[in-house]
Amino acid sequence: MTKYAVITGASSGIGLEFTKLLAADGYDMLIASRDGKALRALAKELAAEHKTKATPLAIDLSEPGAADRLWKKLGAQKVDVFINNAGFGDYVDVVNSDPATLERMIALNITALTQLSRLAAIAMKKRRSGSIVNVASILSFVPSPHNAVYGATKAYVLSFSEALSEELKGTGVSVTALCPGPTRTGFAAAAHMEKSSVMQSSRLPTGKEVAAFGYEAMKQKKVVAVHGAQTKFVSLIAPRILPRSAIRRIIEKVQRRDS
Ligand SMILES: NC(=O)c1ccc[n+]([C@@H]2O[C@H](COP(=O)([O-])OP(=O)(O)OC[C@H]3O[C@@H](n4cnc5c(N)ncnc54)[C@H](OP(=O)(O)O)[C@@H]3O)[C@@H](O)[C@H]2O)c1
């Protein structure tokens, strides 16, 4: 029987690269994001290159009830892999932020991811098999001044995913929190971060590298998958050698607007 995957945020960046890896491994899939045109083009590309049956679903996952609508679209389809990848940030101080944008960010990065993880976990637990990948961040480990709400949503993703993985221990269902550092994708433009020094480095990894790392971690059933030296430093070394007050001051400096 053909294996089946769901990928949110499949139209670009890390999510798009996940679809290619899954297609190369023989998965059929549901690919979801807001941009139906990009998804239809991707479905055609995956069919031509890998004979994949990819079903595009144009959906705004920040809308109320969106997780249920996505799940209903699957019908009786069994899901082997569920990748909660859709997410966005907004590089702005809290006092200058737009409340509607914050609401959409929390709805997408937290609410949709939670509801979809829950639905996937219920179905997978019944079948005693499946893998959930939730895309977290380097900012899951530290407070994120000038991008505070985004960082807090990603701290949630890590905490939630680790807890869920423990709850599912011994059921045959794995949960992996993928924690990338700054990565060259559409993320910086969507977060109004193009000018940030964090995104300026010419050595930023690509979405392809991060997805390949995450895919391997999922196969190995790793619970926390930390990508890149910078993220390893922030998550593992910095908390051992620096007080929290120093860590948040450093992050503030690094993320301070250059303009
Ligand atoms: N790039 C980085 O530096 C970085 C670092 C750490 C973590 N991450 C995380 O990695 C994940 C993937 O981001 P990326 O870097 O690949 O950025 P990206 O290229 O901007 O991709 C984001 C994806 O999410 C989708 N999306 C955005 N809003 C949506 C909504 N309301 N409903 C449904 N889909 C939506 C976008 O598609 P549409 O526009 O078509 O909806 C797109 O496919 C995100 O969770 C992000 O927070 C990124």
PDB file of C-alpha atoms and ligand atoms in Angstrom:
ATOM      1  CA  MET A   1       0.000   0.000   0.000  1.00  0.00           C
ATOM      2  CA  THR A   2       1.293   3.449  -0.912  1.00  0.00           C
ATOM      3  CA  LYS A   3       2.508   5.496   2.047  1.00  0.00           C
ATOM      4  CA  TYR A   4       0.741   8.814   2.614  1.00  0.00           C
ATOM      5  CA  ALA A   5       1.951  12.164   3.975  1.00  0.00           C
ATOM      6  CA  VAL A   6       0.456  15.557   4.769  1.00  0.00           C
ATOM      7  CA  ILE A   7       2.635  18.655   4.571  1.00  0.00           C
ATOM      8  CA  THR A   8       1.432  22.108   5.613  1.00  0.00           C
ATOM      9  CA  GLY A   9       3.240  25.109   4.186  1.00  0.00           C
ATOM     10  CA  ALA A  10       4.174  23.011   1.164  1.00  0.00           C
ATOM     11  CA  SER A  11       4.256  25.870  -1.345  1.00  0.00           C
ATOM     12  CA  SER A  12       7.762  27.104  -0.491  1.00  0.00           C
ATOM     13  CA  GLY A  13      10.918  26.764   1.578  1.00  0.00           C
ATOM     14  CA  ILE A  14      11.387  23.854   3.974  1.00  0.00           C
ATOM     15  CA  GLY A  15       7.887  22.438   3.344  1.00  0.00           C
ATOM     16  CA  LEU A  16       8.410  22.341  -0.412  1.00  0.00           C
ATOM     17  CA  GLU A  17      11.661  20.434   0.087  1.00  0.00           C
ATOM     18  CA  PHE A  18       9.912  17.951   2.396  1.00  0.00           C
ATOM     19  CA  THR A  19       7.436  17.166  -0.413  1.00  0.00           C
ATOM     20  CA  LYS A  20      10.306  16.295  -2.764  1.00  0.00           C
ATOM     21  CA  LEU A  21      11.968  13.977  -0.244  1.00  0.00           C
ATOM     22  CA  LEU A  22       8.675  12.211   0.484  1.00  0.00           C
ATOM     23  CA  ALA A  23       7.856  11.915  -3.227  1.00  0.00           C
ATOM     24  CA  ALA A  24      11.270  10.398  -3.924  1.00  0.00           C
ATOM     25  CA  ASP A  25      10.490   7.823  -1.202  1.00  0.00           C
ATOM     26  CA  GLY A  26       7.209   6.848  -2.877  1.00  0.00           C
ATOM     27  CA  TYR A  27       4.701   8.758  -0.742  1.00  0.00           C
ATOM     28  CA  ASP A  28       1.442  10.173  -2.072  1.00  0.00           C
ATOM     29  CA  MET A  29       0.414  13.308  -0.222  1.00  0.00           C
ATOM     30  CA  LEU A  30      -1.872  16.176   0.655  1.00  0.00           C
ATOM     31  CA  ILE A  31      -0.055  19.470   0.189  1.00  0.00           C
ATOM     32  CA  ALA A  32      -1.558  22.494   1.944  1.00  0.00           C
ATOM     33  CA  SER A  33      -0.963  26.247   2.037  1.00  0.00           C
ATOM     34  CA  ARG A  34      -2.845  29.395   0.933  1.00  0.00           C
ATOM     35  CA  ASP A  35      -1.345  29.585  -2.560  1.00  0.00           C
ATOM     36  CA  GLY A  36      -3.426  27.129  -4.615  1.00  0.00           C
ATOM     37  CA  LYS A  37      -1.654  28.026  -7.858  1.00  0.00           C
ATOM     38  CA  ALA A  38       1.794  27.205  -6.446  1.00  0.00           C
ATOM     39  CA  LEU A  39       0.449  23.959  -4.970  1.00  0.00           C
ATOM     40  CA  ARG A  40      -1.106  22.872  -8.295  1.00  0.00           C
ATOM     41  CA  ALA A  41       2.195  23.547 -10.080  1.00  0.00           C
ATOM     42  CA  LEU A  42       4.040  21.563  -7.403  1.00  0.00           C
ATOM     43  CA  ALA A  43       1.577  18.655  -7.705  1.00  0.00           C
ATOM     44  CA  LYS A  44       2.271  18.531 -11.457  1.00  0.00           C
ATOM     45  CA  GLU A  45       6.031  18.627 -10.895  1.00  0.00           C
ATOM     46  CA  LEU A  46       5.883  15.803  -8.320  1.00  0.00           C
ATOM     47  CA  ALA A  47       3.691  13.716 -10.650  1.00  0.00           C
ATOM     48  CA  ALA A  48       6.101  14.216 -13.559  1.00  0.00           C
ATOM     49  CA  GLU A  49       9.260  13.520 -11.566  1.00  0.00           C
ATOM     50  CA  HIS A  50       8.123  10.795  -9.164  1.00  0.00           C
ATOM     51  CA  LYS A  51       4.649   9.662 -10.323  1.00  0.00           C
ATOM     52  CA  THR A  52       3.392  11.059  -7.003  1.00  0.00           C
ATOM     53  CA  LYS A  53      -0.326  11.650  -6.463  1.00  0.00           C
ATOM     54  CA  ALA A  54      -0.276  14.993  -4.642  1.00  0.00           C
ATOM     55  CA  THR A  55      -3.600  16.605  -3.729  1.00  0.00           C
ATOM     56  CA  PRO A  56      -3.344  20.394  -3.441  1.00  0.00           C
ATOM     57  CA  LEU A  57      -5.412  22.071  -0.735  1.00  0.00           C
ATOM     58  CA  ALA A  58      -5.562  25.862  -0.742  1.00  0.00           C
ATOM     59  CA  ILE A  59      -6.342  26.737   2.858  1.00  0.00           C
ATOM     60  CA  ASP A  60      -5.573  29.493   5.329  1.00  0.00           C
ATOM     61  CA  LEU A  61      -4.678  27.505   8.424  1.00  0.00           C
ATOM     62  CA  SER A  62      -4.893  30.579  10.634  1.00  0.00           C
ATOM     63  CA  GLU A  63      -8.670  30.670  10.174  1.00  0.00           C
ATOM     64  CA  PRO A  64     -10.932  29.193  12.862  1.00  0.00           C
ATOM     65  CA  GLY A  65     -11.816  25.564  12.128  1.00  0.00           C
ATOM     66  CA  ALA A  66      -9.124  25.223   9.442  1.00  0.00           C
ATOM     67  CA  ALA A  67      -7.504  22.184  11.061  1.00  0.00           C
ATOM     68  CA  ASP A  68     -10.823  20.318  11.030  1.00  0.00           C
ATOM     69  CA  ARG A  69     -11.420  21.299   7.397  1.00  0.00           C
ATOM     70  CA  LEU A  70      -8.009  19.952   6.400  1.00  0.00           C
ATOM     71  CA  TRP A  71      -8.608  16.733   8.299  1.00  0.00           C
ATOM     72  CA  LYS A  72     -12.052  16.247   6.697  1.00  0.00           C
ATOM     73  CA  LYS A  73     -10.448  16.591   3.257  1.00  0.00           C
ATOM     74  CA  LEU A  74      -8.443  13.444   4.057  1.00  0.00           C
ATOM     75  CA  GLY A  75     -11.607  11.352   4.494  1.00  0.00           C
ATOM     76  CA  ALA A  76     -10.681   7.744   5.280  1.00  0.00           C
ATOM     77  CA  GLN A  77      -7.116   8.186   4.013  1.00  0.00           C
ATOM     78  CA  LYS A  78      -4.545   6.738   6.443  1.00  0.00           C
ATOM     79  CA  VAL A  79      -1.704   9.128   7.185  1.00  0.00           C
ATOM     80  CA  ASP A  80       1.814   7.787   7.774  1.00  0.00           C
ATOM     81  CA  VAL A  81       3.600  11.135   8.070  1.00  0.00           C
ATOM     82  CA  PHE A  82       2.184  14.493   9.158  1.00  0.00           C
ATOM     83  CA  ILE A  83       4.443  17.528   8.831  1.00  0.00           C
ATOM     84  CA  ASN A  84       3.264  20.703  10.578  1.00  0.00           C
ATOM     85  CA  ASN A  85       5.558  23.112   8.801  1.00  0.00           C
ATOM     86  CA  ALA A  86       3.426  26.194   7.971  1.00  0.00           C
ATOM     87  CA  GLY A  87       4.416  29.170  10.081  1.00  0.00           C
ATOM     88  CA  PHE A  88       5.449  32.800   9.920  1.00  0.00           C
ATOM     89  CA  GLY A  89       7.070  35.489  12.037  1.00  0.00           C
ATOM     90  CA  ASP A  90       6.912  39.278  12.230  1.00  0.00           C
ATOM     91  CA  TYR A  91      10.074  41.211  12.949  1.00  0.00           C
ATOM     92  CA  VAL A  92       8.604  44.023  14.999  1.00  0.00           C
ATOM     93  CA  ASP A  93       8.581  45.164  18.624  1.00  0.00           C
ATOM     94  CA  VAL A  94       5.459  44.189  20.549  1.00  0.00           C
ATOM     95  CA  VAL A  95       4.464  47.831  21.110  1.00  0.00           C
ATOM     96  CA  ASN A  96       4.518  48.471  17.353  1.00  0.00           C
ATOM     97  CA  SER A  97       2.907  45.197  16.322  1.00  0.00           C
ATOM     98  CA  ASP A  98      -0.432  44.752  14.596  1.00  0.00           C
ATOM     99  CA  PRO A  99      -2.841  42.835  16.864  1.00  0.00           C
ATOM    100  CA  ALA A 100      -4.528  41.066  13.928  1.00  0.00           C
ATOM    101  CA  THR A 101      -1.148  39.808  12.663  1.00  0.00           C
ATOM    102  CA  LEU A 102      -0.270  38.511  16.126  1.00  0.00           C
ATOM    103  CA  GLU A 103      -3.602  36.724  16.282  1.00  0.00           C
ATOM    104  CA  ARG A 104      -3.029  35.060  12.895  1.00  0.00           C
ATOM    105  CA  MET A 105       0.505  34.077  13.909  1.00  0.00           C
ATOM    106  CA  ILE A 106      -0.644  32.417  17.112  1.00  0.00           C
ATOM    107  CA  ALA A 107      -3.559  30.765  15.261  1.00  0.00           C
ATOM    108  CA  LEU A 108      -1.214  29.290  12.638  1.00  0.00           C
ATOM    109  CA  ASN A 109       1.968  28.563  14.600  1.00  0.00           C
ATOM    110  CA  ILE A 110       0.188  27.269  17.715  1.00  0.00           C
ATOM    111  CA  THR A 111      -3.523  26.522  17.287  1.00  0.00           C
ATOM    112  CA  ALA A 112      -3.511  24.832  13.864  1.00  0.00           C
ATOM    113  CA  LEU A 113      -0.338  22.889  14.701  1.00  0.00           C
ATOM    114  CA  THR A 114      -1.848  21.695  17.982  1.00  0.00           C
ATOM    115  CA  GLN A 115      -5.198  20.642  16.518  1.00  0.00           C
ATOM    116  CA  LEU A 116      -3.568  18.883  13.558  1.00  0.00           C
ATOM    117  CA  SER A 117      -1.047  17.107  15.811  1.00  0.00           C
ATOM    118  CA  ARG A 118      -3.953  15.948  17.971  1.00  0.00           C
ATOM    119  CA  LEU A 119      -5.951  14.614  15.023  1.00  0.00           C
ATOM    120  CA  ALA A 120      -2.886  12.923  13.526  1.00  0.00           C
ATOM    121  CA  ALA A 121      -1.902  11.429  16.905  1.00  0.00           C
ATOM    122  CA  ILE A 122      -5.394   9.964  17.475  1.00  0.00           C
ATOM    123  CA  ALA A 123      -5.465   8.315  14.032  1.00  0.00           C
ATOM    124  CA  MET A 124      -1.853   7.100  14.184  1.00  0.00           C
ATOM    125  CA  LYS A 125      -2.199   5.731  17.721  1.00  0.00           C
ATOM    126  CA  LYS A 126      -5.175   3.622  16.591  1.00  0.00           C
ATOM    127  CA  ARG A 127      -3.017   2.148  13.816  1.00  0.00           C
ATOM    128  CA  ARG A 128       0.013   1.950  16.134  1.00  0.00           C
ATOM    129  CA  SER A 129       2.206   3.631  13.569  1.00  0.00           C
ATOM    130  CA  GLY A 130       3.060   7.059  12.209  1.00  0.00           C
ATOM    131  CA  SER A 131       5.378  10.057  12.397  1.00  0.00           C
ATOM    132  CA  ILE A 132       4.569  13.658  13.239  1.00  0.00           C
ATOM    133  CA  VAL A 133       7.102  16.387  12.495  1.00  0.00           C
ATOM    134  CA  ASN A 134       6.532  19.842  13.980  1.00  0.00           C
ATOM    135  CA  VAL A 135       8.772  22.625  12.746  1.00  0.00           C
ATOM    136  CA  ALA A 136      10.057  24.608  15.731  1.00  0.00           C
ATOM    137  CA  SER A 137      13.107  26.917  15.656  1.00  0.00           C
ATOM    138  CA  ILE A 138      16.375  28.026  17.203  1.00  0.00           C
ATOM    139  CA  LEU A 139      14.078  30.536  18.962  1.00  0.00           C
ATOM    140  CA  SER A 140      12.332  27.676  20.751  1.00  0.00           C
ATOM    141  CA  PHE A 141      15.249  27.761  23.212  1.00  0.00           C
ATOM    142  CA  VAL A 142      15.627  31.498  23.904  1.00  0.00           C
ATOM    143  CA  PRO A 143      13.472  34.601  24.249  1.00  0.00           C
ATOM    144  CA  SER A 144      13.385  36.583  21.031  1.00  0.00           C
ATOM    145  CA  PRO A 145      13.359  40.392  21.494  1.00  0.00           C
ATOM    146  CA  HIS A 146      12.084  42.233  18.359  1.00  0.00           C
ATOM    147  CA  ASN A 147      10.355  39.018  17.242  1.00  0.00           C
ATOM    148  CA  ALA A 148       8.939  38.151  20.661  1.00  0.00           C
ATOM    149  CA  VAL A 149       5.613  36.557  19.805  1.00  0.00           C
ATOM    150  CA  TYR A 150       7.086  34.433  17.023  1.00  0.00           C
ATOM    151  CA  GLY A 151       9.824  33.159  19.362  1.00  0.00           C
ATOM    152  CA  ALA A 152       7.225  32.380  22.022  1.00  0.00           C
ATOM    153  CA  THR A 153       5.115  30.408  19.513  1.00  0.00           C
ATOM    154  CA  LYS A 154       8.171  28.322  18.674  1.00  0.00           C
ATOM    155  CA  ALA A 155       8.937  27.719  22.371  1.00  0.00           C
ATOM    156  CA  TYR A 156       5.387  26.359  22.540  1.00  0.00           C
ATOM    157  CA  VAL A 157       5.982  24.080  19.523  1.00  0.00           C
ATOM    158  CA  LEU A 158       9.032  22.526  21.174  1.00  0.00           C
ATOM    159  CA  SER A 159       7.396  22.090  24.584  1.00  0.00           C
ATOM    160  CA  PHE A 160       4.185  20.682  23.095  1.00  0.00           C
ATOM    161  CA  SER A 161       6.006  18.295  20.747  1.00  0.00           C
ATOM    162  CA  GLU A 162       8.298  16.916  23.471  1.00  0.00           C
ATOM    163  CA  ALA A 163       5.338  16.356  25.802  1.00  0.00           C
ATOM    164  CA  LEU A 164       3.271  14.704  23.057  1.00  0.00           C
ATOM    165  CA  SER A 165       6.150  12.396  22.164  1.00  0.00           C
ATOM    166  CA  GLU A 166       6.270  11.180  25.794  1.00  0.00           C
ATOM    167  CA  GLU A 167       2.501  10.633  25.851  1.00  0.00           C
ATOM    168  CA  LEU A 168       2.817   8.526  22.710  1.00  0.00           C
ATOM    169  CA  LYS A 169       5.793   6.472  23.898  1.00  0.00           C
ATOM    170  CA  GLY A 170       5.364   2.785  23.116  1.00  0.00           C
ATOM    171  CA  THR A 171       2.458   3.390  20.722  1.00  0.00           C
ATOM    172  CA  GLY A 172       4.505   3.238  17.521  1.00  0.00           C
ATOM    173  CA  VAL A 173       3.928   6.961  16.892  1.00  0.00           C
ATOM    174  CA  SER A 174       6.909   9.316  16.918  1.00  0.00           C
ATOM    175  CA  VAL A 175       6.959  13.089  17.277  1.00  0.00           C
ATOM    176  CA  THR A 176       9.940  15.123  16.079  1.00  0.00           C
ATOM    177  CA  ALA A 177      10.458  18.818  16.789  1.00  0.00           C
ATOM    178  CA  LEU A 178      12.692  20.128  14.009  1.00  0.00           C
ATOM    179  CA  CYS A 179      14.633  23.187  15.204  1.00  0.00           C
ATOM    180  CA  PRO A 180      16.322  25.072  12.364  1.00  0.00           C
ATOM    181  CA  GLY A 181      18.428  28.189  12.709  1.00  0.00           C
ATOM    182  CA  PRO A 182      18.161  31.023  10.185  1.00  0.00           C
ATOM    183  CA  THR A 183      17.519  29.386   6.797  1.00  0.00           C
ATOM    184  CA  ARG A 184      17.367  30.792   3.269  1.00  0.00           C
ATOM    185  CA  THR A 185      13.648  30.517   2.391  1.00  0.00           C
ATOM    186  CA  GLY A 186      10.669  32.838   1.950  1.00  0.00           C
ATOM    187  CA  PHE A 187      10.570  33.240   5.747  1.00  0.00           C
ATOM    188  CA  ALA A 188      12.671  36.454   5.988  1.00  0.00           C
ATOM    189  CA  ALA A 189      10.508  38.311   3.458  1.00  0.00           C
ATOM    190  CA  ALA A 190       7.273  37.170   5.134  1.00  0.00           C
ATOM    191  CA  ALA A 191       8.636  38.278   8.534  1.00  0.00           C
ATOM    192  CA  HIS A 192       9.960  41.635   7.213  1.00  0.00           C
ATOM    193  CA  MET A 193      13.436  40.485   8.251  1.00  0.00           C
ATOM    194  CA  GLU A 194      15.412  40.805   5.009  1.00  0.00           C
ATOM    195  CA  LYS A 195      17.578  43.599   6.421  1.00  0.00           C
ATOM    196  CA  SER A 196      18.242  41.871   9.723  1.00  0.00           C
ATOM    197  CA  SER A 197      21.900  40.901  10.186  1.00  0.00           C
ATOM    198  CA  VAL A 198      20.661  37.448  11.227  1.00  0.00           C
ATOM    199  CA  MET A 199      19.531  36.826   7.648  1.00  0.00           C
ATOM    200  CA  GLN A 200      22.514  38.479   5.917  1.00  0.00           C
ATOM    201  CA  SER A 201      25.062  35.677   6.219  1.00  0.00           C
ATOM    202  CA  SER A 202      26.011  34.128   2.889  1.00  0.00           C
ATOM    203  CA  ARG A 203      26.427  30.815   4.713  1.00  0.00           C
ATOM    204  CA  LEU A 204      22.788  30.339   5.668  1.00  0.00           C
ATOM    205  CA  PRO A 205      21.613  26.790   5.006  1.00  0.00           C
ATOM    206  CA  THR A 206      18.976  26.175   2.342  1.00  0.00           C
ATOM    207  CA  GLY A 207      15.493  24.784   2.897  1.00  0.00           C
ATOM    208  CA  LYS A 208      16.696  21.651   1.132  1.00  0.00           C
ATOM    209  CA  GLU A 209      19.456  21.045   3.701  1.00  0.00           C
ATOM    210  CA  VAL A 210      17.117  21.638   6.638  1.00  0.00           C
ATOM    211  CA  ALA A 211      14.361  19.411   5.245  1.00  0.00           C
ATOM    212  CA  ALA A 212      16.857  16.602   4.552  1.00  0.00           C
ATOM    213  CA  PHE A 213      18.121  16.871   8.135  1.00  0.00           C
ATOM    214  CA  GLY A 214      14.574  16.854   9.511  1.00  0.00           C
ATOM    215  CA  TYR A 215      13.527  13.939   7.332  1.00  0.00           C
ATOM    216  CA  GLU A 216      16.453  11.844   8.555  1.00  0.00           C
ATOM    217  CA  ALA A 217      15.668  12.782  12.177  1.00  0.00           C
ATOM    218  CA  MET A 218      12.053  11.728  11.629  1.00  0.00           C
ATOM    219  CA  LYS A 219      13.189   8.357  10.243  1.00  0.00           C
ATOM    220  CA  GLN A 220      15.408   7.908  13.314  1.00  0.00           C
ATOM    221  CA  LYS A 221      12.437   8.894  15.550  1.00  0.00           C
ATOM    222  CA  LYS A 222      14.474  11.691  17.161  1.00  0.00           C
ATOM    223  CA  VAL A 223      12.347  13.844  19.470  1.00  0.00           C
ATOM    224  CA  VAL A 224      14.386  17.059  19.192  1.00  0.00           C
ATOM    225  CA  ALA A 225      16.350  17.655  15.995  1.00  0.00           C
ATOM    226  CA  VAL A 226      18.615  20.695  16.253  1.00  0.00           C
ATOM    227  CA  HIS A 227      20.016  21.857  12.923  1.00  0.00           C
ATOM    228  CA  GLY A 228      23.313  23.735  12.540  1.00  0.00           C
ATOM    229  CA  ALA A 229      26.170  24.841  14.774  1.00  0.00           C
ATOM    230  CA  GLN A 230      24.480  28.107  15.761  1.00  0.00           C
ATOM    231  CA  THR A 231      21.330  26.335  16.966  1.00  0.00           C
ATOM    232  CA  LYS A 232      23.407  23.721  18.811  1.00  0.00           C
ATOM    233  CA  PHE A 233      25.287  26.516  20.586  1.00  0.00           C
ATOM    234  CA  VAL A 234      22.100  28.346  21.561  1.00  0.00           C
ATOM    235  CA  SER A 235      20.272  25.217  22.696  1.00  0.00           C
ATOM    236  CA  LEU A 236      23.027  23.163  24.326  1.00  0.00           C
ATOM    237  CA  ILE A 237      26.088  25.240  25.193  1.00  0.00           C
ATOM    238  CA  ALA A 238      24.839  28.777  25.954  1.00  0.00           C
ATOM    239  CA  PRO A 239      22.477  27.720  28.804  1.00  0.00           C
ATOM    240  CA  ARG A 240      25.404  25.911  30.498  1.00  0.00           C
ATOM    241  CA  ILE A 241      27.897  28.763  30.366  1.00  0.00           C
ATOM    242  CA  LEU A 242      25.761  31.929  30.444  1.00  0.00           C
ATOM    243  CA  PRO A 243      23.018  33.234  32.749  1.00  0.00           C
ATOM    244  CA  ARG A 244      19.587  33.784  31.156  1.00  0.00           C
ATOM    245  CA  SER A 245      20.016  37.560  31.510  1.00  0.00           C
ATOM    246  CA  ALA A 246      23.159  37.428  29.340  1.00  0.00           C
ATOM    247  CA  ILE A 247      21.525  35.168  26.754  1.00  0.00           C
ATOM    248  CA  ARG A 248      18.539  37.470  26.247  1.00  0.00           C
ATOM    249  CA  ARG A 249      20.824  40.529  26.019  1.00  0.00           C
ATOM    250  CA  ILE A 250      22.877  38.830  23.316  1.00  0.00           C
ATOM    251  CA  ILE A 251      19.783  37.812  21.348  1.00  0.00           C
ATOM    252  CA  GLU A 252      18.458  41.383  21.628  1.00  0.00           C
ATOM    253  CA  LYS A 253      21.708  42.739  20.149  1.00  0.00           C
ATOM    254  CA  VAL A 254      21.776  40.163  17.372  1.00  0.00           C
ATOM    255  CA  GLN A 255      18.164  40.819  16.427  1.00  0.00           C
ATOM    256  CA  ARG A 256      18.230  44.597  16.833  1.00  0.00           C
ATOM    257  CA  ARG A 257      17.091  46.440  13.719  1.00  0.00           C
ATOM    258  CA  ASP A 258      20.068  47.747  11.758  1.00  0.00           C
ATOM    259  CA  SER A 259      18.099  50.700  10.375  1.00  0.00           C
TER     260      SER A 259
HETATM  261  N1  LIG B   1      13.609  30.178   7.447  1.00  0.00           N
HETATM  262  C1  LIG B   1      14.011  30.301   8.695  1.00  0.00           C
HETATM  263  O1  LIG B   1      14.965  31.040   9.014  1.00  0.00           O
HETATM  264  C2  LIG B   1      13.337  29.456   9.771  1.00  0.00           C
HETATM  265  C3  LIG B   1      14.040  29.220  10.957  1.00  0.00           C
HETATM  266  C4  LIG B   1      13.432  28.451  11.946  1.00  0.00           C
HETATM  267  C5  LIG B   1      12.161  27.946  11.749  1.00  0.00           C
HETATM  268  N2  LIG B   1      11.495  28.213  10.578  1.00  0.00           N
HETATM  269  C6  LIG B   1      10.151  27.662  10.429  1.00  0.00           C
HETATM  270  O2  LIG B   1      10.130  26.827   9.284  1.00  0.00           O
HETATM  271  C7  LIG B   1       8.789  26.699   8.816  1.00  0.00           C
HETATM  272  C8  LIG B   1       8.778  26.833   7.304  1.00  0.00           C
HETATM  273  O3  LIG B   1       9.146  28.153   6.968  1.00  0.00           O
HETATM  274  P1  LIG B   1      10.135  28.481   5.754  1.00  0.00           P
HETATM  275  O4  LIG B   1      11.409  28.943   6.337  1.00  0.00           O
HETATM  276  O5  LIG B   1      10.150  27.385   4.775  1.00  0.00           O
HETATM  277  O6  LIG B   1       9.411  29.806   5.193  1.00  0.00           O
HETATM  278  P2  LIG B   1       8.506  30.049   3.902  1.00  0.00           P
HETATM  279  O7  LIG B   1       9.287  29.780   2.672  1.00  0.00           O
HETATM  280  O8  LIG B   1       7.929  31.414   4.108  1.00  0.00           O
HETATM  281  O9  LIG B   1       7.356  28.962   4.021  1.00  0.00           O
HETATM  282  C9  LIG B   1       6.249  29.106   4.870  1.00  0.00           C
HETATM  283  C10 LIG B   1       5.121  28.220   4.364  1.00  0.00           C
HETATM  284  O10 LIG B   1       3.985  28.383   5.230  1.00  0.00           O
HETATM  285  C11 LIG B   1       2.836  28.647   4.443  1.00  0.00           C
HETATM  286  N3  LIG B   1       1.888  29.490   5.162  1.00  0.00           N
HETATM  287  C12 LIG B   1       2.094  30.740   5.662  1.00  0.00           C
HETATM  288  N4  LIG B   1       0.969  31.206   6.222  1.00  0.00           N
HETATM  289  C13 LIG B   1       0.029  30.236   6.062  1.00  0.00           C
HETATM  290  C14 LIG B   1      -1.345  30.126   6.423  1.00  0.00           C
HETATM  291  N5  LIG B   1      -1.978  31.124   7.053  1.00  0.00           N
HETATM  292  N6  LIG B   1      -2.016  28.986   6.112  1.00  0.00           N
HETATM  293  C15 LIG B   1      -1.389  27.980   5.465  1.00  0.00           C
HETATM  294  N7  LIG B   1      -0.086  28.018   5.102  1.00  0.00           N
HETATM  295  C16 LIG B   1       0.610  29.142   5.400  1.00  0.00           C
HETATM  296  C17 LIG B   1       3.377  29.373   3.208  1.00  0.00           C
HETATM  297  O11 LIG B   1       2.536  29.183   2.085  1.00  0.00           O
HETATM  298  P3  LIG B   1       1.446  30.224   1.540  1.00  0.00           P
HETATM  299  O12 LIG B   1       2.082  31.572   1.519  1.00  0.00           O
HETATM  300  O13 LIG B   1       1.129  29.643   0.192  1.00  0.00           O
HETATM  301  O14 LIG B   1       0.293  30.115   2.479  1.00  0.00           O
HETATM  302  C18 LIG B   1       4.680  28.597   2.970  1.00  0.00           C
HETATM  303  O15 LIG B   1       4.409  27.434   2.224  1.00  0.00           O
HETATM  304  C19 LIG B   1       7.972  27.763   9.568  1.00  0.00           C
HETATM  305  O16 LIG B   1       7.234  27.151  10.595  1.00  0.00           O
HETATM  306  C20 LIG B   1       9.035  28.669  10.150  1.00  0.00           C
HETATM  307  O17 LIG B   1       8.590  29.311  11.314  1.00  0.00           O
HETATM  308  C21 LIG B   1      12.067  28.945   9.582  1.00  0.00           C
END
